[in-house]
Amino acid sequence: ILNVEQSPQSLHVQEGDSTNFTCSFPSSNFYALHWYRWETAKSPEALFVMTLNGDEKKKGRISATLNTKEGYSYLYIKGSQPEDSATYLCAPILTGGGNKLTFGTGTQLKVEL
Amino acid sequence: DAMVIQNPRYQVTQFGKPVTLSCSQTLNHNVMYWYQQKSSQAPKLLFHYYDKDFNNEADTPDNFQSRRPNTSFCFLDIRSPGLGDAAMYLCATSSLGRGRFADTQYFGPGTRLTVL
């Protein structure tokens, strides 16, 4: 069983704050890592697929970094807006783990006015 | 817009009464997945179809079955739902070469199953 941990479990920030959260995973046999955003009552939406150590990806105010050697990825949101409120899920893929996404429990972000 | 559709969005069933959840896609993707997410837990893969090839996860209970009659549709059948099967069920699709799991998965909005 692969141990994927996301922290914090939940986060409340004010509009305009920048925030970040962490996804930790076993560093051996790394293949790829997915980030998804899941707004209430909507479909989980793909944010990033990251494969290389040192990868940095950006989509608007959201960016992510990847460290495969130490087994973590950070997701950053700059200038949070209420529409950023969602659960952010990470899912690494490890070779030997059936080549499937293994999701963390997510970080639930609420951005308040 | 091309998308992954799940019906119904909310399903209530009685203990032991068979239930079927539906997923359809207009993306023409060759792979379809079913995930189960229980409250406060991570989504967990139940099984997936690579074209017509069914791939069951080792720890998926026999109570859960799936059918894929064509590229567009996939069904999740729960033969005798127990209280522990109450969860959100997510369908996803991707367009993959065999073994290439790094590609993005496209999700439906899920079906929330309640078992009374």
Coordinates of C-alpha atoms in Angstrom, one line a residue:
Chain A
I1 CA 0.0 0.0 0.0
L2 CA 1.4 3.3 -1.0
N3 CA 1.4 6.1 1.6
V4 CA 0.4 9.4 0.1
E5 CA 0.1 12.2 2.6
Q6 CA -1.3 15.7 2.0
S7 CA -1.0 18.5 4.5
P8 CA -2.7 20.4 5.8
Q9 CA -6.0 18.6 5.8
S10 CA -7.9 21.9 5.6
L11 CA -7.0 25.5 5.3
H12 CA -8.9 28.7 5.7
V13 CA -7.4 31.9 4.2
Q14 CA -8.5 35.4 3.4
E15 CA -9.0 36.6 -0.1
G16 CA -5.6 37.9 -1.5
D17 CA -3.5 35.6 0.8
S18 CA -1.0 33.3 -0.9
T19 CA -1.0 29.7 0.3
N20 CA 0.7 26.4 -0.3
F21 CA 0.2 22.8 0.6
T22 CA 2.2 19.6 0.5
C23 CA 1.9 16.2 -1.0
S24 CA 4.4 13.6 0.3
F25 CA 4.9 10.2 -1.3
P26 CA 7.5 7.3 -1.4
S27 CA 10.4 8.6 -3.4
S28 CA 11.5 5.2 -4.8
N29 CA 10.1 4.0 -8.2
F30 CA 8.6 7.4 -9.0
Y31 CA 6.9 7.7 -12.4
A32 CA 4.6 10.7 -12.4
L33 CA 2.4 12.9 -10.2
H34 CA -1.0 14.4 -10.9
W35 CA -2.6 17.4 -9.1
Y36 CA -6.4 17.8 -9.3
R37 CA -8.8 20.4 -8.1
W38 CA -12.2 19.3 -7.0
E39 CA -14.9 21.9 -6.4
T40 CA -18.0 20.9 -4.5
A41 CA -20.7 19.4 -6.8
K42 CA -18.3 19.5 -9.8
S43 CA -15.9 17.1 -11.5
P44 CA -12.3 16.9 -10.3
E45 CA -10.3 18.9 -12.8
A46 CA -6.8 18.2 -13.8
L47 CA -4.2 20.9 -12.9
F48 CA -0.8 19.4 -13.6
V49 CA 1.0 16.2 -14.5
M50 CA 4.6 16.3 -13.4
T51 CA 7.3 13.8 -14.2
L52 CA 10.8 15.2 -13.8
N53 CA 12.6 16.1 -10.6
G54 CA 12.7 19.8 -10.3
D55 CA 9.7 20.3 -12.5
E56 CA 7.8 23.5 -12.0
K57 CA 4.4 24.0 -13.6
K58 CA 2.2 27.0 -13.6
K59 CA -1.5 27.7 -14.5
G60 CA -2.6 31.2 -13.8
R61 CA -2.1 31.9 -10.1
I62 CA -1.5 28.3 -9.3
S63 CA 1.9 26.6 -9.6
A64 CA 3.5 23.4 -8.4
T65 CA 7.0 22.0 -7.8
L66 CA 8.2 18.5 -7.7
N67 CA 11.1 16.9 -5.8
T68 CA 11.2 13.2 -6.6
K69 CA 14.4 12.5 -4.7
E70 CA 12.9 13.5 -1.4
G71 CA 9.3 12.5 -2.3
Y72 CA 7.2 15.7 -2.2
S73 CA 5.4 18.2 -4.3
Y74 CA 4.2 21.7 -3.3
L75 CA 1.2 23.4 -4.7
Y76 CA 1.1 27.2 -4.4
I77 CA -1.8 29.6 -4.9
K78 CA -0.9 33.3 -5.2
G79 CA -3.5 35.9 -4.2
S80 CA -6.2 33.4 -3.4
Q81 CA -9.7 34.1 -4.6
P82 CA -13.0 32.7 -3.4
E83 CA -13.3 30.7 -6.6
D84 CA -10.1 28.8 -5.5
S85 CA -12.1 27.2 -2.8
A86 CA -11.9 23.5 -3.5
T87 CA -10.3 20.3 -2.4
Y88 CA -6.8 19.8 -4.0
L89 CA -5.8 16.2 -4.6
C90 CA -2.5 14.8 -5.5
A91 CA -1.9 11.4 -7.0
P92 CA 1.5 10.0 -7.6
I93 CA 2.1 7.0 -9.8
L94 CA 4.9 4.7 -8.8
T95 CA 6.2 1.9 -11.0
G96 CA 5.5 -1.4 -9.3
G97 CA 2.3 0.0 -7.8
G98 CA 0.2 -1.1 -10.7
N99 CA 0.9 2.1 -12.7
K100 CA -2.2 3.6 -11.2
L101 CA -3.0 6.9 -9.5
T102 CA -2.8 6.6 -5.8
F103 CA -4.7 9.6 -4.4
G104 CA -4.1 11.4 -1.1
T105 CA -7.0 12.5 1.0
G106 CA -6.7 16.1 -0.3
T107 CA -6.3 19.5 1.2
Q108 CA -9.6 21.4 1.5
L109 CA -9.1 25.1 0.9
K110 CA -11.6 27.7 1.8
V111 CA -11.0 31.3 0.7
E112 CA -13.0 33.8 2.6
L113 CA -13.9 37.4 1.6
Chain B
D1 CA -18.7 20.3 -24.6
A2 CA -17.1 16.9 -24.6
M3 CA -17.3 15.5 -21.1
V4 CA -17.8 12.6 -18.7
I5 CA -21.4 12.2 -17.5
Q6 CA -22.5 10.3 -14.5
N7 CA -26.1 9.3 -13.8
P8 CA -27.7 9.7 -11.4
R9 CA -25.9 12.3 -9.3
Y10 CA -27.5 10.9 -6.2
Q11 CA -28.7 7.4 -5.7
V12 CA -30.5 6.0 -2.7
T13 CA -30.8 2.2 -2.4
Q14 CA -31.8 -0.2 0.3
F15 CA -29.5 -2.7 2.0
G16 CA -29.0 -5.6 -0.3
K17 CA -30.9 -4.2 -3.2
P18 CA -28.8 -4.2 -6.4
V19 CA -27.9 -0.9 -7.9
T20 CA -26.3 0.3 -11.1
L21 CA -24.4 3.5 -11.7
S22 CA -23.9 4.8 -15.1
C23 CA -21.0 6.7 -16.8
S24 CA -20.8 7.9 -20.4
Q25 CA -18.2 9.9 -22.2
T26 CA -18.0 11.9 -25.4
L27 CA -14.2 12.0 -25.4
N28 CA -13.8 8.7 -27.3
H29 CA -11.2 7.7 -24.7
N30 CA -10.1 4.1 -24.7
V31 CA -9.7 3.8 -20.9
M32 CA -12.5 4.1 -18.3
Y33 CA -12.0 3.9 -14.5
W34 CA -14.3 3.6 -11.5
Y35 CA -13.2 5.1 -8.2
Q36 CA -14.8 4.9 -4.8
Q37 CA -14.4 7.7 -2.3
K38 CA -15.7 7.2 1.2
S39 CA -16.1 10.1 3.6
S40 CA -12.8 11.8 4.5
Q41 CA -10.8 9.2 2.5
A42 CA -8.8 9.2 -0.7
P43 CA -10.5 8.1 -3.9
K44 CA -9.7 4.4 -4.4
L45 CA -9.5 2.7 -7.8
L46 CA -12.0 -0.2 -8.1
F47 CA -11.3 -1.3 -11.6
H48 CA -10.6 0.0 -15.1
Y49 CA -11.2 -1.0 -18.7
Y50 CA -8.5 -0.7 -21.3
D51 CA -10.7 -0.9 -24.4
K52 CA -12.6 -4.0 -23.6
D53 CA -10.1 -5.5 -21.3
F54 CA -11.3 -5.5 -17.7
N55 CA -8.7 -4.9 -15.0
N56 CA -9.9 -5.5 -11.4
E57 CA -8.0 -4.2 -8.4
A58 CA -7.0 -7.0 -6.1
D59 CA -8.8 -5.6 -3.1
T60 CA -12.1 -4.7 -4.9
P61 CA -14.9 -6.8 -3.3
D62 CA -16.7 -9.3 -5.5
N63 CA -19.9 -7.4 -4.8
F64 CA -18.7 -4.8 -7.3
Q65 CA -18.9 -5.6 -11.0
S66 CA -18.6 -3.6 -14.1
R67 CA -19.7 -3.6 -17.7
R68 CA -18.6 -1.7 -20.7
P69 CA -20.9 -2.4 -23.7
N70 CA -19.2 0.1 -26.0
T71 CA -16.5 2.8 -25.9
S72 CA -18.9 5.5 -24.6
F73 CA -20.6 3.7 -21.7
C74 CA -19.4 2.0 -18.5
F75 CA -21.6 0.7 -15.7
L76 CA -20.8 -0.1 -12.1
D77 CA -23.1 -2.7 -10.6
I78 CA -23.2 -3.3 -6.9
R79 CA -24.9 -6.6 -6.4
S80 CA -25.8 -6.5 -2.7
P81 CA -25.0 -3.0 -1.3
G82 CA -24.1 -2.9 2.3
L83 CA -24.0 0.1 4.6
G84 CA -20.2 0.3 4.1
D85 CA -20.7 0.8 0.3
A86 CA -22.1 4.3 0.9
A87 CA -19.7 6.5 -0.9
M88 CA -19.1 8.9 -3.8
Y89 CA -18.4 6.9 -7.0
L90 CA -16.3 8.6 -9.6
C91 CA -15.9 7.6 -13.2
A92 CA -12.9 8.8 -15.2
T93 CA -11.5 8.4 -18.7
S94 CA -8.2 8.8 -20.4
S95 CA -6.6 8.2 -23.7
L96 CA -3.6 6.0 -23.2
G97 CA -1.2 3.7 -24.8
R98 CA -1.0 0.5 -22.8
G99 CA 1.0 1.1 -19.6
R100 CA 1.1 4.9 -20.0
F101 CA -0.6 6.1 -16.8
A102 CA 1.0 9.5 -16.8
D103 CA -1.8 10.9 -19.0
T104 CA -4.5 13.1 -17.6
Q105 CA -7.7 11.5 -16.4
Y106 CA -11.0 13.3 -17.0
F107 CA -13.6 12.8 -14.3
G108 CA -17.3 12.9 -14.1
P109 CA -19.0 14.7 -11.2
G110 CA -19.6 11.5 -9.3
T111 CA -22.6 9.7 -8.0
R112 CA -23.2 9.8 -4.3
L113 CA -24.7 6.5 -3.1
T114 CA -26.7 6.2 0.1
V115 CA -27.6 2.8 1.5
L116 CA -30.5 2.6 3.9

